[in-house]
Amino acid sequence: MSLLQIDQLSVRFGATMALDSLSLAIAAGETLALVGESGSGKSTAALAIAGLLSHQATVTGTIRFDGQALTDWRGVRQGGIAMVFQDAMSALNPVHRIGAQVVEALRLPRAEQRVAAARFLDQVGLPQPERLVDAYPHELSGGMRQRVGIAIAVAQNPRLLIADEPTTALDVTIQAQILALLRDLKARLGLSLLLVTHDLGVVAETADRVAVLYAGCLMELAPAAALFTSPHHPYTQGLLEARPPFGTQAPMLAELVEIPGQLPRLDPPPAGCRFAARCDRADQRCRAEQPVLRPIADTLVACHHA
Amino acid sequence: MKPGQLGQVVRRRLAHAVPVLLVVALATFGLLKLAPGDAVDVLIATGGGGDAALAADLRRAYGLDQPWPAQLAHYLWRLVQLDLGYSFVHNRPVSHLIWERLPVSLLLMASATAFAVGFGIVLGVSAGQTPGGWRDRLILSVGLVLYAMPSFWVGLMLILIFAVKLALFPVGGFETAASDLTGIARVLDIAWHAVLPTVALALLFVSVYLRLMRAGVVEVASADFVRTARAKGVGATRILWAHVARNALLPVVAMVGVQAATLLGGAVVIESVFSLPGLGRLAYDSVLARDLVVLLGLLLTSAVIVIAINTVVDLVVAALDPRVVAR
Ligand SMILES: Nc1ncnc2c1ncn2[C@@H]1O[C@H](COP(=O)(O)OP(=O)(O)OP(=O)(O)O)[C@@H](O)[C@H]1O
Ligand code: SF4
Ligand SMILES: [Mg+2]
């Protein structure tokens, strides 16, 4: 059985349809990558799962975690789901000490807090954890801060870790270290990982399966290997063509999407296929009828002509 | 804050203070020279007359026959020794006059600041918690009214209602005259006298701090670290105070320093309204008596007070915000 089961999850911000009927599942111990260009709804999906959407959001659908339906869209996901954010500088409170931030929500007796905090900092590979406990965020480098962000998540003893572009704000060498840490923690703690990313290189190295989002819709859901060798959706194919040859600089969707055009407006979204305006295979049917996900081999694809 | 950082903050502030004080001292010296007549004329006038020979003797004795650069050097040297001159009106050294009245003014300013910051924080947080809600609009409107009311008028109204009509507080004064109270009883008596002046002086600043606090709360509420706290499962009350209000407080504290001069000016007015024997009353009396030496001494004292308040504020900010000293 899946650890996380999402059914028909839709999120609106006023008239904007940020996420449209997303259905997918994550198995225990699995890494699922969520990719798509900026504005495609990746963070919206991640925040909905973590119970962190703002009050402007209207949510429909169901999310089941470990068989239990999550009823509160803005509720604490204690003991199950933890999240790591993109910008580790702003994700930490500048006036609180690192150690206090790591164990803040654990309800430990004061005497045990330091030791516990140091243990979590040690777990994410930070040097001299006993001293770091007393440091403030501004005294740490970007990579160290992101490790603290991960320690905060790990301290919640999660079974699903959501990481929303955890390396985007970091240098390339640090990016690799943080990804290695996430893979290592996943293996050691038996976590499932939902990895939101722009970076197809990260996907290739880390993910078991990949979900491709476009304009709030799931376009393709495939095992990572299959996605890279035989992408079915025209959007996925475009993304992979835009990717530079293997071994060169890390490809970034944000800069590299060479598919002409841009995301359609989502307030309201266009009828038919969301990708029609940029798709060279688009025809009458595509513009009128929204494609539904259908299986091709071990992949799910939402396209009339795949 | 580590001890070394404390010293660093104080040193940085004092480095700014020296040129400021020098400029103020030059200005007071200039005013002293521009005023018609000099100390000897005043002395002879108050003393009931004297001849030219006596005047010349006195000028020699006070160094007033020297060229002005020498006089300036002499003046500055006296200031360094905290000698602010001699008031012939009061027949006492100016520094003694000021020293006597300083506690009254400082107490009023301190209690008004504590009142204003305290209420500013509480009102600002409850307004900013739900921006645009009824509580927010109510508090902002009240703040606007407070801002618009002149403090002397507020003082008079408070006297009329709470002292005259309801007889809950004294009409004025620093403490009950000739009461021989000592210890705790005297402290309580002074506090009882301080309530109305404190409120009258503080209301304007309540509105300043509450608006700053509200803006901070609204801004910080959407900060990433607040989302992190929610993700950790921190309770709503703790998020509001330990994360949102704690960070929104920093600009409010910094503002206390910016408002120091306004606060001092307000205290002068409120002292006259409540007949408090503070620096404001001394200034008022000195204007009436044309006691220029005292007025210039007060000018210098005011500059020192404003600088001292800002130094204290710097220390508080450095204690509240670990990023400050690193900057
Ligand atoms: N709080 C909000 N209020 C209004 N609209 C929002 C809000 N949050 C997101 N949106 C809209 O929802 C859509 C999806 O945004 P989302 O942040 O999920 O995209 P994303 O895929 O994470 O993009 P990025 O790669 O830039 O992080 C966008 O059109 C965005 O403008
Ligand atoms: S459904 Fe039509 S427009 Fe959409 S991706 Fe497939 S071919 Fe292109
Ligand atoms: Mg995002």
XYZ file of C-alpha atoms and ligand atoms in Angstrom:
673
model
C 0.000 0.000 0.000
C 1.143 3.546 -0.686
C 2.334 5.735 2.128
C 0.783 8.794 0.508
C -2.245 8.645 -1.772
C -3.461 11.824 -3.458
C -6.814 11.826 -5.269
C -8.232 14.600 -7.424
C -6.398 17.299 -5.470
C -7.248 20.774 -6.772
C -6.089 24.110 -5.364
C -7.411 27.519 -6.369
C -6.209 30.960 -5.379
C -9.277 33.015 -6.205
C -9.823 32.503 -9.930
C -6.371 31.001 -10.424
C -6.408 27.236 -10.805
C -2.951 26.454 -9.426
C -3.417 22.696 -9.239
C -6.006 20.735 -11.232
C -7.136 17.264 -10.135
C -3.761 15.858 -9.213
C -3.760 12.147 -8.436
C -0.638 10.271 -7.508
C 0.819 7.982 -4.894
C 4.162 7.644 -3.139
C 5.233 4.261 -1.794
C 7.159 3.778 1.436
C 10.867 4.294 0.781
C 10.280 5.741 -2.658
C 11.649 8.979 -4.117
C 9.232 10.798 -6.357
C 10.451 13.829 -8.260
C 8.002 16.582 -9.109
C 9.220 18.605 -12.077
C 7.867 21.387 -14.228
C 8.694 24.966 -15.083
C 8.089 27.899 -12.775
C 4.418 28.418 -11.960
C 3.372 24.870 -12.856
C 2.040 24.195 -9.330
C 4.867 22.173 -7.768
C 5.081 24.182 -4.559
C 1.312 24.356 -4.333
C 1.128 20.555 -4.374
C 3.948 20.260 -1.824
C 2.405 22.810 0.547
C -1.025 21.170 0.279
C 0.457 17.845 1.349
C 2.365 19.475 4.200
C -0.703 21.386 5.402
C 0.971 24.749 4.854
C -1.202 26.449 2.246
C -2.202 30.024 2.992
C -5.774 30.944 3.854
C -6.410 32.286 0.331
C -6.228 28.738 -1.033
C -9.389 26.716 -1.727
C -8.662 23.016 -1.688
C -10.697 20.028 -2.897
C -9.878 16.336 -3.205
C -8.410 13.880 -0.743
C -4.978 13.102 0.620
C -4.491 9.881 2.521
C -1.372 9.377 4.597
C -0.750 5.880 5.848
C -4.395 5.092 5.093
C -5.716 8.062 7.099
C -7.443 10.885 5.238
C -5.975 14.295 6.085
C -9.009 16.414 6.814
C -7.444 19.712 7.829
C -5.838 21.493 4.857
C -3.941 23.777 7.190
C -3.187 21.372 9.981
C -0.018 20.070 11.537
C 1.212 16.835 9.968
C 2.944 15.698 13.119
C 4.793 12.412 13.175
C 4.402 11.893 9.471
C 5.255 14.593 7.009
C 8.060 17.139 7.264
C 9.232 19.733 4.782
C 12.511 21.320 3.722
C 12.303 24.696 1.999
C 14.121 26.346 -0.859
C 15.702 29.380 0.777
C 17.434 28.249 3.948
C 18.435 31.802 4.897
C 14.895 33.083 5.217
C 13.542 29.746 6.462
C 15.330 30.145 9.805
C 14.350 32.699 12.440
C 17.247 35.213 12.551
C 16.933 35.942 16.285
C 16.694 32.396 17.653
C 19.620 30.052 18.246
C 20.032 27.095 15.892
C 19.592 24.465 18.581
C 16.403 26.048 19.903
C 14.951 26.102 16.405
C 15.711 22.433 15.807
C 13.979 21.150 18.950
C 11.413 23.932 19.365
C 8.332 21.809 18.741
C 9.511 18.641 20.486
C 8.269 19.455 24.017
C 11.489 18.227 25.622
C 12.505 19.147 29.162
C 14.915 22.082 29.079
C 17.822 19.981 30.302
C 17.571 17.587 27.363
C 17.137 20.172 24.614
C 20.810 20.908 23.931
C 21.811 17.289 23.697
C 18.869 16.456 21.458
C 19.549 19.435 19.190
C 23.226 18.517 18.895
C 22.262 14.953 18.008
C 20.018 16.113 15.141
C 22.692 18.523 13.884
C 25.184 15.666 13.960
C 22.762 13.498 11.991
C 22.765 15.933 9.077
C 26.559 16.010 8.975
C 27.208 19.368 10.616
C 30.620 19.654 12.290
C 30.947 20.521 15.996
C 27.218 20.195 16.690
C 27.649 21.048 20.402
C 28.916 24.495 19.438
C 26.489 25.063 16.571
C 23.592 24.669 18.979
C 24.365 28.173 20.287
C 25.000 29.804 16.905
C 22.602 32.107 15.069
C 21.594 31.553 11.419
C 23.630 34.509 10.099
C 26.814 32.883 11.388
C 26.361 29.872 9.068
C 27.007 29.382 5.361
C 24.160 28.664 2.950
C 24.902 24.969 2.824
C 25.078 24.715 6.619
C 21.781 26.539 6.944
C 20.135 24.102 4.570
C 21.498 21.263 6.697
C 19.886 22.927 9.705
C 16.634 23.095 7.718
C 16.928 19.371 7.100
C 17.728 18.753 10.784
C 14.544 20.618 11.734
C 12.608 18.311 9.417
C 14.347 15.169 10.663
C 13.646 16.171 14.275
C 9.958 15.652 13.564
C 10.656 11.980 12.959
C 8.889 11.992 9.582
C 8.107 9.116 7.262
C 7.652 11.388 4.266
C 10.093 14.206 3.630
C 9.048 16.898 1.174
C 11.922 18.951 -0.210
C 10.862 21.968 -2.281
C 13.836 22.861 -4.466
C 16.227 22.281 -1.548
C 19.347 23.094 -3.565
C 18.248 25.859 -5.937
C 19.684 28.636 -3.762
C 23.080 26.937 -3.330
C 26.426 26.634 -5.169
C 26.819 23.639 -7.443
C 29.286 21.797 -5.181
C 27.072 22.355 -2.135
C 24.043 21.204 -4.139
C 25.650 17.813 -4.659
C 26.426 17.509 -0.925
C 22.863 18.334 0.115
C 21.443 15.835 -2.378
C 23.839 13.176 -1.112
C 22.665 13.961 2.431
C 19.009 13.605 1.439
C 19.704 10.255 -0.253
C 21.669 9.108 2.775
C 18.950 10.130 5.258
C 16.351 8.468 3.096
C 18.233 5.203 3.212
C 19.138 5.421 6.911
C 15.720 6.462 8.174
C 13.625 4.610 5.602
C 11.967 7.833 4.433
C 9.882 8.468 1.389
C 11.014 11.559 -0.458
C 8.990 13.996 -2.521
C 11.595 16.050 -4.308
C 10.419 19.198 -6.068
C 13.003 20.366 -8.558
C 13.823 22.293 -11.711
C 16.897 20.260 -12.275
C 16.698 17.195 -14.512
C 20.219 16.205 -13.464
C 18.971 15.924 -9.878
C 16.044 13.836 -11.084
C 18.303 11.435 -12.958
C 20.530 10.929 -9.896
C 17.908 10.744 -7.180
C 14.400 9.836 -8.278
C 12.670 6.473 -8.612
C 9.702 7.981 -10.416
C 8.993 11.353 -11.975
C 5.791 13.386 -12.144
C 5.774 16.120 -14.790
C 3.457 19.032 -14.033
C 2.405 21.625 -16.536
C 0.069 24.532 -15.703
C -1.338 22.694 -12.698
C -1.950 19.406 -14.541
C -0.079 16.135 -14.272
C 1.145 15.455 -17.812
C 3.301 12.392 -17.377
C 4.078 10.016 -14.527
C 6.861 7.558 -15.267
C 9.724 5.565 -13.754
C 12.804 7.779 -13.966
C 14.687 5.476 -16.314
C 11.723 5.217 -18.704
C 11.199 8.972 -18.686
C 14.739 9.678 -19.810
C 14.893 6.937 -22.453
C 11.403 7.141 -23.910
C 9.413 10.206 -22.902
C 5.870 10.075 -24.259
C 4.378 13.496 -23.642
C 5.316 16.256 -26.109
C 6.084 18.580 -23.177
C 8.439 16.057 -21.567
C 10.104 15.474 -24.904
C 10.617 19.200 -25.288
C 12.167 19.413 -21.824
C 14.595 16.599 -22.527
C 15.599 18.025 -25.890
C 16.312 21.333 -24.247
C 18.661 19.525 -21.877
C 22.349 19.875 -22.753
C 24.281 16.690 -23.520
C 25.283 14.541 -20.564
C 28.319 15.604 -18.537
C 27.976 19.333 -19.099
C 26.732 21.910 -16.597
C 23.694 20.984 -14.545
C 20.633 21.623 -16.692
C 18.101 23.993 -15.176
C 14.568 24.026 -16.527
C 14.049 27.642 -15.603
C 16.761 28.843 -17.950
C 16.712 26.063 -20.474
C 13.138 25.643 -21.522
C 13.534 26.339 -25.179
C 10.027 25.284 -25.993
C 8.676 28.502 -27.513
C 5.917 30.323 -25.636
C 4.998 30.407 -21.976
C 2.547 28.970 -19.451
C -1.087 29.850 -20.215
C -2.987 32.066 -17.810
C -4.696 30.013 -15.143
C -7.446 32.463 -14.160
C -9.308 30.621 -15.613
C -7.229 27.961 -17.407
C -7.826 27.409 -21.136
C -10.217 24.714 -22.353
C -8.689 21.571 -23.829
C -5.062 20.604 -23.329
C -3.123 23.157 -21.243
C -0.097 22.649 -23.469
C -1.911 23.167 -26.786
C -0.674 26.711 -27.378
C 2.960 25.519 -27.369
C 2.560 22.039 -28.840
C 3.432 21.423 -32.493
C 1.174 18.378 -32.563
C -1.864 20.292 -31.330
C -5.040 19.961 -33.363
C -8.756 20.723 -33.103
C -9.391 18.000 -30.572
C -6.528 19.117 -28.327
C -7.967 22.619 -28.084
C -11.473 21.365 -27.284
C -11.045 18.311 -25.095
C -8.770 18.005 -22.073
C -6.771 14.768 -22.314
C -7.020 12.340 -19.396
C -4.154 10.235 -18.071
C -3.879 6.857 -19.788
C -1.286 4.120 -19.452
C 1.368 3.547 -22.109
C 3.707 0.743 -21.036
C 4.553 1.566 -17.359
C 3.897 5.280 -17.854
C 0.802 7.449 -17.438
C 0.428 10.146 -20.098
C -2.139 12.907 -20.565
C -2.043 13.494 -24.327
C -4.355 12.719 -27.216
C -1.549 11.964 -29.629
C 1.173 10.310 -27.582
C 25.492 39.775 23.640
C 29.081 39.194 24.710
C 30.856 41.804 26.908
C 33.249 42.774 24.105
C 30.323 43.556 21.844
C 28.780 45.784 24.487
C 31.942 47.864 24.542
C 31.945 47.962 20.757
C 28.386 49.330 20.616
C 29.124 51.998 23.229
C 32.372 53.025 21.490
C 30.627 53.321 18.132
C 27.897 55.530 19.606
C 30.358 57.741 21.501
C 32.429 58.248 18.372
C 29.305 59.774 16.839
C 28.495 61.732 19.991
C 31.721 63.749 20.291
C 31.338 65.775 17.074
C 27.637 66.340 17.801
C 28.378 67.688 21.262
C 31.174 69.856 19.885
C 28.797 71.455 17.374
C 26.208 72.091 20.095
C 28.898 73.605 22.337
C 30.067 75.893 19.514
C 26.474 76.958 18.936
C 25.906 77.794 22.608
C 29.171 79.699 22.724
C 28.130 81.638 19.611
C 24.750 82.472 21.132
C 26.437 83.593 24.304
C 28.645 85.988 22.332
C 25.809 87.236 20.109
C 23.579 88.106 23.048
C 23.720 91.790 23.964
C 25.888 92.356 27.020
C 27.858 89.683 28.836
C 27.854 87.939 32.191
C 29.349 90.992 33.881
C 26.540 93.260 32.620
C 24.016 90.761 34.000
C 25.880 90.567 37.289
C 26.057 94.326 37.694
C 22.402 94.728 36.663
C 21.188 92.086 39.137
C 23.558 93.351 41.802
C 21.988 96.810 41.616
C 24.676 98.689 39.682
C 28.412 99.424 39.792
C 30.981 101.564 38.026
C 33.099 100.916 34.932
C 36.219 100.112 36.973
C 34.437 97.311 38.796
C 33.135 95.971 35.479
C 36.650 95.926 34.017
C 37.981 94.123 37.086
C 35.278 91.515 36.878
C 35.865 91.019 33.123
C 39.526 90.398 33.819
C 38.612 87.971 36.604
C 36.251 85.972 34.327
C 38.623 86.072 31.335
C 36.149 88.162 29.327
C 38.881 90.588 28.237
C 40.659 87.846 26.280
C 40.347 87.413 22.468
C 37.450 85.053 21.556
C 39.499 81.954 20.590
C 40.984 81.976 24.069
C 37.530 82.458 25.525
C 36.221 79.523 23.451
C 39.032 77.273 24.619
C 38.347 78.317 28.171
C 34.610 77.660 27.665
C 35.159 74.180 26.218
C 37.600 73.304 28.970
C 34.997 74.247 31.557
C 32.395 72.121 29.794
C 34.709 69.127 29.906
C 34.803 69.600 33.669
C 30.976 69.660 33.662
C 31.011 73.336 34.597
C 28.038 74.920 32.807
C 28.531 78.396 34.230
C 26.937 80.338 37.050
C 23.380 81.620 37.227
C 23.227 85.033 38.882
C 19.421 84.784 38.870
C 19.517 81.730 41.109
C 22.879 82.520 42.575
C 23.963 78.940 42.007
C 26.051 76.962 39.499
C 23.949 75.955 36.475
C 25.056 72.335 36.770
C 23.558 72.141 40.274
C 20.245 73.535 39.050
C 20.094 71.011 36.209
C 21.309 68.087 38.296
C 18.525 68.717 40.794
C 15.753 68.656 38.195
C 17.143 65.943 35.945
C 15.621 62.952 37.842
C 12.097 64.332 37.484
C 12.398 64.658 33.716
C 14.187 61.342 33.284
C 11.581 59.543 35.368
C 8.767 61.036 33.309
C 10.467 60.130 30.029
C 11.267 56.600 31.165
C 7.778 55.841 32.450
C 6.146 57.319 29.337
C 8.422 55.263 27.076
C 7.685 52.060 28.984
C 3.960 52.789 28.798
C 4.072 53.664 25.092
C 6.192 50.681 24.054
C 4.135 48.264 26.168
C 0.776 49.383 24.854
C 2.188 49.872 21.347
C 3.297 46.232 21.263
C 0.061 44.783 22.625
C -2.196 46.931 20.423
C 0.046 46.524 17.363
C 0.044 42.746 17.692
C -3.696 42.480 18.156
C -4.286 44.802 15.194
C -1.765 43.099 12.912
C -2.968 39.609 13.733
C -5.987 40.005 11.446
C -5.198 42.836 9.019
C -8.365 44.506 7.770
C -10.506 42.930 10.482
C -12.701 44.943 12.851
C -10.109 44.896 15.617
C -7.454 46.161 13.230
C -9.642 49.014 11.991
C -10.730 49.972 15.497
C -7.189 50.060 16.853
C -5.872 52.001 13.856
C -8.648 54.583 14.217
C -7.961 55.010 17.923
C -4.266 55.342 17.099
C -5.009 58.074 14.604
C -7.048 60.000 17.175
C -4.238 59.686 19.733
C -1.786 60.921 17.134
C -3.921 63.954 16.363
C -4.452 65.104 19.971
C -1.940 67.659 21.285
C -0.364 66.343 24.480
C -0.930 69.523 26.538
C -4.661 69.259 25.756
C -4.650 65.565 26.693
C -2.924 66.543 29.940
C -5.531 69.185 30.749
C -8.382 66.779 29.974
C -6.842 64.100 32.165
C -6.540 66.597 35.000
C -10.121 67.721 34.522
C -11.554 64.193 34.498
C -9.311 62.116 36.744
C -8.024 64.731 39.169
C -10.765 67.347 39.458
C -14.003 65.413 38.741
C -13.129 61.910 39.942
C -10.374 62.920 42.376
C -8.465 59.705 41.663
C -5.109 61.347 41.060
C -3.393 64.551 42.169
C -3.689 67.643 39.978
C 0.065 68.031 39.729
C 3.394 68.038 41.488
C 6.111 65.437 41.825
C 5.108 64.209 45.280
C 2.925 65.253 48.186
C 4.516 68.401 49.621
C 5.821 68.338 53.201
C 4.561 64.800 53.779
C 7.796 63.372 55.228
C 7.125 60.074 53.454
C 10.096 57.717 53.221
C 10.967 54.405 51.603
C 8.204 52.465 49.837
C 5.510 54.957 50.844
C 7.403 57.759 49.126
C 7.972 55.670 45.990
C 4.248 54.893 45.807
C 3.412 58.548 46.355
C 5.704 59.566 43.476
C 4.257 56.836 41.246
C 0.730 58.003 42.067
C 1.691 61.534 41.021
C 3.353 60.217 37.870
C 0.331 58.367 36.431
C -1.441 61.239 34.670
C 1.691 62.963 33.308
C 2.961 59.609 32.058
C -0.266 58.855 30.195
C -0.468 62.384 28.793
C 3.072 62.201 27.449
C 2.828 58.582 26.261
C -0.378 58.586 24.190
C 1.228 60.198 21.146
C 3.999 57.592 21.210
C 1.530 54.745 21.735
C 0.114 55.592 18.318
C 3.585 55.762 16.747
C 4.707 52.412 18.166
C 1.443 50.584 17.596
C 1.444 51.424 13.908
C 5.065 50.351 13.544
C 4.377 47.139 15.460
C 1.280 46.380 13.404
C 3.140 46.879 10.122
C 5.927 44.628 11.384
C 3.539 41.890 12.477
C 1.771 41.899 9.109
C 5.081 41.744 7.265
C 6.777 39.119 9.427
C 3.664 36.904 9.449
C 4.367 35.976 5.825
C 8.099 35.374 6.367
C 9.508 31.988 5.436
C 10.644 31.237 8.981
C 7.067 31.550 10.200
C 6.099 28.890 7.667
C 8.981 26.780 8.968
C 7.612 27.159 12.493
C 4.160 26.102 11.317
C 5.696 23.120 9.533
C 7.433 22.100 12.763
C 4.106 22.109 14.566
C 4.705 25.129 16.805
C 1.457 26.376 18.386
C -0.285 29.488 17.092
C 0.294 31.553 20.242
C 3.980 30.778 20.334
C 4.312 31.544 16.616
C 2.630 34.903 17.153
C 4.805 36.003 20.073
C 8.107 34.118 19.823
C 8.442 34.375 16.054
C 6.286 37.155 14.623
C 6.157 39.716 17.453
C 9.744 39.007 18.508
C 11.001 40.060 15.070
C 8.477 42.862 14.560
C 9.685 44.381 17.837
C 13.138 45.281 16.487
C 12.130 48.372 14.447
C 9.946 49.532 17.352
C 12.899 49.548 19.729
C 15.049 51.340 17.164
C 12.282 53.934 16.836
C 12.544 54.779 20.550
C 15.961 56.259 19.778
C 14.659 58.240 16.812
C 11.873 59.662 19.005
C 14.217 60.720 21.844
C 14.227 64.420 20.954
C 10.442 64.506 20.449
C 10.038 62.777 23.796
C 12.197 65.358 25.543
C 10.237 68.196 23.919
C 6.980 66.590 25.000
C 8.247 66.169 28.549
C 8.974 69.905 28.756
C 5.359 70.676 27.862
C 3.871 68.058 30.177
C 6.004 69.288 33.098
C 4.457 72.737 32.806
C 0.927 71.290 32.592
C 1.418 69.176 35.708
C 3.734 71.646 37.510
C 6.516 69.094 37.772
C 9.868 70.531 38.891
C 11.831 69.135 35.947
C 14.069 70.532 33.212
C 11.063 71.862 31.330
C 10.002 74.029 34.220
C 13.579 75.242 34.632
C 13.650 76.209 30.956
C 10.314 78.013 31.239
C 11.401 79.971 34.318
C 14.746 80.818 32.729
C 13.058 82.265 29.654
C 10.908 84.494 31.852
C 13.950 85.580 33.897
C 16.129 85.990 30.759
C 18.602 83.596 32.363
C 20.624 82.819 29.224
C 23.352 80.806 30.946
C 20.814 78.315 32.288
C 19.069 78.039 28.920
C 22.328 77.249 27.153
C 23.186 74.733 29.859
C 19.817 73.092 29.212
C 20.547 72.998 25.492
C 23.767 71.087 26.119
C 22.048 68.819 28.629
C 19.322 68.018 26.109
C 21.911 66.974 23.549
C 23.543 64.717 26.125
C 20.181 63.185 27.092
C 19.290 62.422 23.471
C 22.688 60.830 22.905
C 22.393 58.827 26.134
C 18.947 57.521 25.170
C 20.272 56.474 21.776
C 23.187 54.662 23.380
C 20.823 52.718 25.620
C 18.598 51.935 22.618
C 21.626 50.689 20.679
C 22.488 48.356 23.538
C 18.943 47.016 23.741
C 18.812 46.474 19.971
C 22.165 44.682 20.076
C 20.854 42.460 22.866
C 17.673 41.661 20.911
C 19.160 41.172 17.457
C 22.255 38.971 17.109
C 22.895 40.322 13.603
C 23.505 43.905 14.752
C 27.014 43.615 16.129
C 28.163 41.602 13.142
C 27.117 44.441 10.843
N -0.592 32.501 -2.323
C -0.920 32.569 -3.628
N -1.838 33.445 -4.050
C -2.182 33.533 -5.361
N -1.661 32.765 -6.323
C -0.722 31.858 -5.975
C -0.308 31.710 -4.617
N 0.631 30.738 -4.563
C 0.785 30.302 -5.843
N -0.032 30.957 -6.695
C -0.156 30.728 -8.146
O -0.283 29.343 -8.348
C 0.450 28.933 -9.504
C 1.415 27.838 -9.136
O 2.420 28.362 -8.265
P 3.517 27.444 -7.564
O 4.233 28.291 -6.589
O 2.886 26.212 -7.045
O 4.468 27.101 -8.766
P 5.863 26.343 -8.757
O 5.737 25.247 -9.734
O 6.260 25.977 -7.390
O 6.818 27.433 -9.356
P 8.332 27.781 -8.944
O 9.182 26.848 -9.727
O 8.484 29.192 -9.425
O 8.468 27.615 -7.477
C 1.117 30.179 -10.050
O 0.329 30.672 -11.115
C 1.097 31.132 -8.893
O 0.993 32.447 -9.358
S -2.991 16.711 -26.107
Fe -2.556 17.683 -28.012
S -1.788 19.690 -27.387
Fe -1.773 18.465 -25.582
S 0.256 17.650 -25.548
Fe -0.945 16.119 -26.586
S -0.740 16.674 -28.675
Fe -0.032 18.419 -27.584
Mg 7.880 26.614 -6.056
